[in-house]
Short mmCIF file of C-alpha atoms in Angstrom, two decimals:
data_model
loop_
_atom_site.label_atom_id
_atom_site.label_comp_id
_atom_site.label_asym_id
_atom_site.label_seq_id
_atom_site.Cartn_x
_atom_site.Cartn_y
_atom_site.Cartn_z
CA MET A 1 92.76 86.32 102.73
CA THR A 2 96.07 87.96 102.17
CA ARG A 3 97.12 84.11 103.73
CA ARG A 4 94.89 82.11 101.44
CA VAL A 5 95.54 84.25 98.23
CA MET A 6 99.48 83.39 98.67
CA THR A 7 98.82 79.55 98.78
CA ALA A 8 95.96 80.01 95.81
CA PRO A 9 99.07 79.12 93.21
CA ALA A 10 100.32 76.10 95.33
CA ARG A 11 96.70 74.33 96.02
CA TRP A 12 95.76 74.58 92.05
CA LEU A 13 99.39 73.18 91.28
CA ARG A 14 98.30 70.03 93.24
CA ALA A 15 94.73 69.95 91.79
CA MET A 16 96.12 70.22 88.61
CA THR A 17 98.73 67.64 88.72
CA GLU A 18 97.02 65.16 91.43
CA PRO A 19 97.18 61.24 89.79
CA GLY A 20 93.06 61.35 89.16
CA ARG A 21 93.63 64.53 87.44
CA LEU A 22 96.50 63.40 85.28
CA LEU A 23 95.42 60.53 84.17
CA ILE A 24 91.88 61.61 82.95
CA ALA A 25 93.87 64.02 80.84
CA LEU A 26 96.20 62.05 79.14
CA LYS A 27 92.87 60.08 78.53
CA THR A 28 91.26 62.51 76.97
CA GLY A 29 93.77 63.73 75.21
CA VAL A 30 94.18 60.82 73.29
CA ALA A 31 90.62 60.00 72.75
CA ALA A 32 90.27 63.26 71.31
CA ALA A 33 93.06 62.64 68.59
CA LEU A 34 91.78 59.09 68.05
CA ALA A 35 87.97 60.57 67.16
CA TRP A 36 89.25 63.50 65.05
CA TYR A 37 91.41 61.02 63.02
CA LEU A 38 88.94 58.46 62.68
CA ALA A 39 85.29 61.09 61.99
CA PRO A 40 86.05 61.27 58.34
CA LEU A 41 86.06 57.67 57.99
CA LEU A 42 82.12 57.59 59.33
CA PRO A 43 80.16 57.21 56.11
CA ILE A 44 77.27 59.39 56.45
CA THR A 45 78.94 62.44 57.59
CA ASP A 46 80.43 65.21 55.92
CA ASP A 47 84.56 65.18 56.85
CA GLN A 48 84.83 68.52 56.82
CA TYR A 49 82.76 68.47 60.41
CA SER A 50 85.31 66.04 61.85
CA TYR A 51 86.37 68.35 64.75
CA TYR A 52 83.01 68.07 66.46
CA ALA A 53 84.33 64.82 67.51
CA PRO A 54 86.98 65.53 69.73
CA LEU A 55 84.46 67.98 71.22
CA GLY A 56 81.81 64.89 71.75
CA VAL A 57 85.18 63.57 73.67
CA LEU A 58 85.67 67.29 76.05
CA VAL A 59 81.60 66.67 76.37
CA SER A 60 81.54 62.64 77.80
CA MET A 61 84.95 62.60 79.94
CA TYR A 62 83.98 62.58 83.53
CA PRO A 63 85.66 61.15 86.31
CA THR A 64 83.87 58.12 86.16
CA VAL A 65 82.13 55.88 83.71
CA ALA A 66 79.03 56.20 85.09
CA ALA A 67 78.72 60.54 84.53
CA SER A 68 81.06 59.76 81.83
CA ALA A 69 78.05 57.82 80.28
CA ARG A 70 75.59 59.77 81.64
CA SER A 71 76.93 63.32 80.68
CA GLY A 72 77.53 62.65 77.35
CA LEU A 73 73.63 60.34 76.95
CA GLN A 74 72.62 63.96 78.54
CA ALA A 75 74.44 66.01 75.92
CA ILE A 76 73.71 64.00 72.73
CA ILE A 77 69.87 64.93 73.96
CA GLY A 78 70.59 69.03 74.69
CA LEU A 79 72.14 68.91 70.77
CA ALA A 80 69.20 66.71 68.76
CA MET A 81 66.98 70.07 70.94
CA GLY A 82 68.67 72.50 69.75
CA ILE A 83 69.57 71.11 66.61
CA GLY A 84 65.65 71.09 66.18
CA LEU A 85 64.98 74.76 68.00
CA GLY A 86 67.78 76.06 65.02
CA LEU A 87 65.58 74.30 62.13
CA LEU A 88 62.68 76.32 63.12
CA GLY A 89 64.91 79.31 63.20
CA VAL A 90 66.11 78.68 59.81
CA ALA A 91 62.19 77.86 59.06
CA ALA A 92 61.36 81.17 60.37
CA LEU A 93 64.42 83.04 57.96
CA PHE A 94 62.70 80.73 54.99
CA ALA A 95 59.48 82.86 56.55
CA GLY A 96 60.51 86.24 56.18
CA VAL A 97 61.46 86.57 60.15
CA PRO A 98 64.30 89.15 59.92
CA GLY A 99 67.74 86.96 61.17
CA VAL A 100 68.01 88.89 63.95
CA LEU A 101 64.92 88.68 65.78
CA ALA A 102 65.59 85.04 64.89
CA LEU A 103 68.81 85.13 65.94
CA ALA A 104 66.92 86.76 69.17
CA ALA A 105 64.25 83.84 69.33
CA VAL A 106 66.22 80.88 69.29
CA VAL A 107 68.63 81.93 71.82
CA GLY A 108 66.14 82.71 73.99
CA VAL A 109 63.81 79.87 73.81
CA GLY A 110 67.43 77.89 73.91
CA VAL A 111 68.85 79.39 77.18
CA LEU A 112 64.58 78.96 79.39
CA PHE A 113 65.43 75.58 77.98
CA GLY A 114 68.45 75.62 79.40
CA GLY A 115 66.78 75.63 83.21
CA VAL A 116 65.18 72.59 82.51
CA ARG A 117 67.37 70.68 85.39
CA ALA A 118 67.07 67.00 84.30
CA LEU A 119 68.27 67.69 81.38
CA GLY A 120 71.37 67.90 83.49
CA VAL A 121 75.08 68.90 81.20
CA GLY A 122 72.93 68.94 78.20
CA ARG A 123 70.86 72.09 79.03
CA ASP A 124 74.15 74.05 78.33
CA TRP A 125 73.63 72.80 74.55
CA VAL A 126 70.90 74.12 73.51
CA ALA A 127 71.32 77.35 73.02
CA ILE A 128 74.71 76.50 71.14
CA ALA A 129 73.82 73.77 68.82
CA ALA A 130 70.99 75.56 68.12
CA LEU A 131 72.94 79.17 67.47
CA PHE A 132 75.76 76.75 65.68
CA VAL A 133 72.96 75.41 63.00
CA LEU A 134 70.98 78.99 62.66
CA LEU A 135 74.96 80.84 61.67
CA LEU A 136 76.51 77.80 60.48
CA SER A 137 74.79 75.00 58.20
CA GLY A 138 74.18 78.11 55.43
CA GLY A 139 72.27 76.73 52.92
CA ASP A 140 73.24 73.35 53.53
CA THR A 141 71.20 73.03 57.17
CA GLU A 142 70.67 69.19 56.67
CA ASP A 143 73.96 68.34 55.45
CA PHE A 144 75.04 70.41 58.58
CA THR A 145 72.82 68.60 61.38
CA LEU A 146 73.59 65.81 60.32
CA SER A 147 76.71 65.75 60.40
CA TYR A 148 76.91 67.69 63.48
CA LEU A 149 74.88 65.64 65.65
CA VAL A 150 76.38 62.60 64.39
CA THR A 151 80.15 63.58 64.48
CA MET A 152 79.36 64.97 68.56
CA ALA A 153 77.40 61.09 69.05
CA PHE A 154 80.74 59.52 68.15
CA GLY A 155 83.12 61.69 70.28
CA VAL A 156 81.51 60.67 73.34
CA VAL A 157 80.77 57.09 72.51
CA VAL A 158 84.87 57.40 72.16
CA GLY A 159 84.84 59.37 75.26
CA ILE A 160 83.22 56.89 77.32
CA LEU A 161 84.92 54.22 75.72
CA ALA A 162 88.40 55.26 76.50
CA ASN A 163 87.18 56.18 79.97
CA PHE A 164 85.72 52.64 80.45
CA ILE A 165 89.22 50.73 78.69
CA ILE A 166 92.05 53.06 79.81
CA VAL A 167 92.52 52.41 83.56
CA PRO A 168 88.41 52.48 83.98
CA PRO A 169 89.10 55.11 87.47
CA LEU A 170 88.54 53.77 91.37
CA TYR A 171 88.50 56.73 94.08
CA LEU A 172 87.74 54.03 97.18
CA GLU A 173 91.10 54.23 98.40
CA ARG A 174 91.26 58.09 98.25
CA ALA A 175 88.20 58.64 99.74
CA SER A 176 89.16 56.48 102.49
CA GLU A 177 92.05 59.12 102.68
CA ARG A 178 90.53 61.79 103.37
CA LEU A 179 87.75 59.81 105.45
CA SER A 180 90.94 60.13 107.02
CA GLU A 181 92.43 63.92 106.41
CA LEU A 182 88.70 65.30 107.60
CA ARG A 183 88.81 62.43 110.71
CA ASP A 184 91.90 63.86 112.22
CA THR A 185 90.69 67.32 111.29
CA LEU A 186 87.71 67.04 113.40
CA SER A 187 90.39 65.44 116.95
CA ALA A 188 92.37 68.57 115.57
CA LEU A 189 89.51 70.75 116.33
CA LEU A 190 88.39 69.20 119.60
CA GLY A 191 91.70 69.30 120.86
CA ALA A 192 92.11 72.87 120.74
CA ILE A 193 88.53 72.99 122.40
CA ALA A 194 90.19 71.79 125.05
CA ASP A 195 93.22 73.73 125.16
CA HIS A 196 90.99 76.64 125.68
CA VAL A 197 88.54 75.41 127.90
CA GLN A 198 91.35 74.24 130.24
CA GLU A 199 93.08 77.76 129.83
CA GLY A 200 88.99 79.71 130.44
CA THR A 201 89.72 81.38 126.85
CA VAL A 202 86.80 80.63 125.17
CA ASP A 203 85.48 82.65 122.66
CA ALA A 204 84.23 82.52 119.19
CA GLU A 205 87.48 84.07 117.41
CA ALA A 206 89.11 81.49 118.71
CA PHE A 207 86.47 79.32 116.65
CA GLU A 208 86.16 80.64 113.45
CA ALA A 209 88.63 80.21 111.40
CA ALA A 210 89.31 76.45 112.23
CA LEU A 211 85.23 75.88 112.05
CA ALA A 212 84.91 77.35 108.58
CA GLU A 213 88.32 75.31 107.11
CA LEU A 214 86.18 72.10 109.00
CA ASP A 215 83.09 72.91 106.76
CA GLN A 216 85.31 73.13 103.85
CA THR A 217 87.06 69.90 104.28
CA ALA A 218 83.76 67.83 104.99
CA ALA A 219 82.15 69.26 101.60
CA ASP A 220 84.73 68.93 100.15
CA VAL A 221 85.27 65.19 101.92
CA ARG A 222 81.79 64.52 101.09
CA ALA A 223 81.80 64.51 97.32
CA GLU A 224 84.65 62.86 96.78
CA VAL A 225 83.07 59.87 99.12
CA TYR A 226 80.24 60.15 96.40
CA GLU A 227 82.57 60.41 93.84
CA ALA A 228 84.25 57.36 95.39
CA ASP A 229 81.32 55.08 94.98
CA GLU A 230 79.44 56.24 91.48
CA SER A 231 83.18 55.03 90.13
CA ARG A 232 82.58 51.31 90.72
CA LYS A 233 79.43 51.65 89.14
CA VAL A 234 79.92 50.36 85.16
CA ASN A 235 83.57 49.47 86.59
CA PRO A 236 85.09 45.74 86.40
CA ARG A 237 87.50 46.84 89.00
CA GLY A 238 84.99 47.48 91.37
CA ARG A 239 84.29 44.57 92.39
CA ARG A 240 87.63 43.66 94.20
CA HIS A 241 86.77 46.00 97.07
CA GLY A 242 84.12 44.46 98.86
CA SER A 243 82.88 46.15 101.75
CA LYS A 244 84.86 49.09 101.60
CA PRO A 245 82.26 51.40 99.64
CA GLN A 246 79.61 50.67 102.26
CA GLU A 247 82.21 51.45 105.46
CA ASN A 248 83.33 54.35 103.06
CA LEU A 249 79.93 55.88 103.53
CA ASP A 250 79.29 54.98 107.01
CA ARG A 251 82.20 57.24 108.34
CA LEU A 252 81.18 60.09 106.04
CA GLN A 253 77.92 60.02 107.98
CA ALA A 254 79.20 59.77 111.33
CA LEU A 255 82.04 62.09 110.07
CA GLU A 256 79.29 64.35 109.55
CA ARG A 257 77.24 63.92 112.09
CA VAL A 258 80.45 65.07 114.44
CA VAL A 259 81.30 67.76 112.68
CA PHE A 260 77.50 69.27 113.34
CA TYR A 261 78.21 68.29 117.08
CA THR A 262 81.50 70.21 117.59
CA ARG A 263 79.78 73.65 115.85
CA GLU A 264 76.76 72.88 118.17
CA PHE A 265 79.15 72.32 121.31
CA ALA A 266 81.44 75.41 120.04
CA ASP A 267 79.06 77.70 120.13
CA VAL A 268 77.31 76.05 123.45
CA LEU A 269 81.12 76.46 125.00
CA VAL A 270 80.96 80.36 123.90
CA THR A 271 77.27 80.89 125.04
CA LEU A 272 78.18 79.18 128.64
CA ALA A 273 81.90 81.45 128.44
CA ARG A 274 79.48 85.00 127.99
CA ALA A 275 77.52 83.71 130.66
CA ASN A 276 79.89 82.69 133.00
CA ASP A 277 78.21 79.83 133.84
CA VAL A 278 79.53 76.77 136.23
CA ASN A 279 79.63 74.08 133.58
CA LEU A 280 83.10 76.34 132.68
CA GLY A 281 84.11 77.08 136.73
CA ARG A 282 87.15 77.05 137.36
CA ASP A 283 86.35 73.72 139.58
CA VAL A 284 85.24 72.00 136.66
CA ARG A 285 87.51 72.93 133.23
CA PRO A 286 89.63 70.49 133.85
CA ALA A 287 87.26 67.38 134.02
CA LEU A 288 85.59 69.28 131.35
CA SER A 289 89.04 69.90 128.92
CA HIS A 290 89.42 65.74 129.75
CA ALA A 291 86.11 64.49 128.23
CA ILE A 292 86.81 66.85 125.02
CA ARG A 293 90.25 65.52 124.91
CA THR A 294 89.42 61.52 125.19
CA CYS A 295 86.97 62.18 122.22
CA ALA A 296 88.91 63.71 120.28
CA ALA A 297 91.05 60.56 120.54
CA LEU A 298 88.25 58.01 120.20
CA VAL A 299 87.15 60.40 116.72
CA ALA A 300 90.96 59.66 116.01
CA THR A 301 90.89 56.72 116.22
CA PRO A 302 91.33 54.21 112.95
CA VAL A 303 88.54 52.24 111.68
CA HIS A 304 88.45 49.07 114.43
CA ALA A 305 91.66 49.40 115.70
CA ASP A 306 93.12 47.20 118.23
CA ASP A 307 93.20 49.66 120.71
CA SER A 308 89.29 51.61 120.22
CA PRO A 309 87.89 49.45 122.85
CA MET A 310 90.17 51.24 125.40
CA ARG A 311 89.95 54.72 124.01
CA LEU A 312 86.15 54.25 123.78
CA ALA A 313 86.11 53.55 127.94
CA GLU A 314 88.74 56.08 128.29
CA ALA A 315 85.69 58.57 127.05
CA ASN A 316 82.78 57.46 128.21
CA ALA A 317 84.86 57.46 131.76
CA ALA A 318 86.30 60.88 131.38
CA VAL A 319 82.19 62.34 130.59
CA GLU A 320 80.92 60.45 133.81
CA ARG A 321 83.73 62.48 135.63
CA TYR A 322 82.85 65.38 134.22
CA LEU A 323 78.83 64.95 135.36
CA VAL A 324 80.47 63.87 139.16
CA ALA A 325 82.56 66.76 138.99
CA LEU A 326 79.59 69.28 137.92
CA SER A 327 77.42 67.18 140.52
CA GLY A 328 79.62 68.57 143.09
CA VAL A 329 79.66 71.71 141.90
CA HIS A 330 76.12 71.92 141.96
CA GLY A 331 75.42 70.11 145.48
CA GLY A 332 74.46 66.77 144.26
CA GLY A 333 73.03 67.52 140.92
CA ALA A 334 69.49 67.61 141.92
CA SER A 335 68.85 71.29 140.34
CA ILE A 336 71.55 70.69 137.04
CA VAL A 337 68.81 71.68 134.11
CA ALA A 338 68.83 70.37 130.52
CA HIS A 339 70.89 73.18 129.25
CA GLN A 340 73.98 73.29 132.28
CA ILE A 341 74.43 69.57 130.79
CA THR A 342 74.48 70.44 126.86
CA PRO A 343 78.25 70.08 126.81
CA ALA A 344 78.56 65.97 128.19
CA ALA A 345 75.39 65.51 125.48
CA PHE A 346 77.41 66.97 122.91
CA LEU A 347 80.20 64.24 123.90
CA ARG A 348 77.71 61.73 124.19
CA ARG A 349 76.91 62.56 120.82
CA THR A 350 80.24 62.48 119.50
CA ILE A 351 81.15 58.54 121.49
CA ASP A 352 78.05 57.35 119.80
CA ALA A 353 78.73 58.56 116.36
CA SER A 354 82.38 57.01 116.77
CA VAL A 355 80.80 52.84 118.51
CA PRO A 356 80.66 51.23 115.21
CA PHE A 357 83.75 52.01 114.43
CA VAL A 358 85.61 50.35 117.49
CA ARG A 359 87.06 46.79 117.18
CA THR A 360 85.02 44.01 118.13
CA ASP A 361 85.79 40.41 118.22
CA SER A 362 84.04 39.66 114.67
CA ALA A 363 86.19 43.13 113.44
CA GLU A 364 87.98 43.16 110.50
CA THR A 365 91.62 43.73 110.21
CA PRO A 366 92.80 48.01 110.86
CA ASP A 367 92.74 49.52 107.52
#
């Protein structure tokens, strides 16, 4: 816990200064300034509300063009609903409803609309827009609401265009790199498990922190891969990357399976160790440890690497040797029950998940 707290500022600094974040910060600043400068030129709005245009930019500026367009539209829909709700509040005031009751009703109903997930980011704007109309429109409700909606919409359009025109973001290569990081993390954990098996020190505490870190890394990588896939939509740069988007998705699916297998495998080893099961006995530990290492090496192999067929063969052979060693302990293997060969079953599944990325004669050049 203390270590995480001490390293948090460094992580925050890296997140703030990574190239994608710097680019979106630059684009947002430029778009906000441009929207604020151009908003007074809109013919049907009051220029005293020009500050809503940069707000519209902030609403629409997301890491991908598709997300910018979707979020901008959702924000405008939520804004329009909020304005309508605010106008109802103003009408209630004119009808003699006490101001405090009108305010409570408008905010409460706006928050209820915030529970409609289909509105996306727009649901957060219903109550805000309604409150602005009720409190800020004064006696000029019509001009305020029209200027508010149009100026915000203008800012949204400027934000989307800026995101599309100024180096539209494409995160396919970054997602590929993050997948490789997850691959290496998985391989390292399997190697650590092999060490514990070899030394006979398998226990839950030995794996707990590493598994938690693996789960977090897998979740982060999953988000980045899907963001990368979305970044190629409505993006002229996305057409030049061929099969990379599908390759990233295939790698993610395979690695997520191996993450699941690894967690279950670790749990099984802990259970077997507590029961002093023969699967972790002195006579079979070397074979099992070697099988885990060869599977770790296979997982760590880059996509379609030249040596991937050799690593696949080594992993299969090592698992077979472990089963032979286990059969010897059981006197020929006829009495081996399902739970006793679970370690080999998880290793087989790990191998199967890696097979699609093994180089064949028709494979592409390694990435």
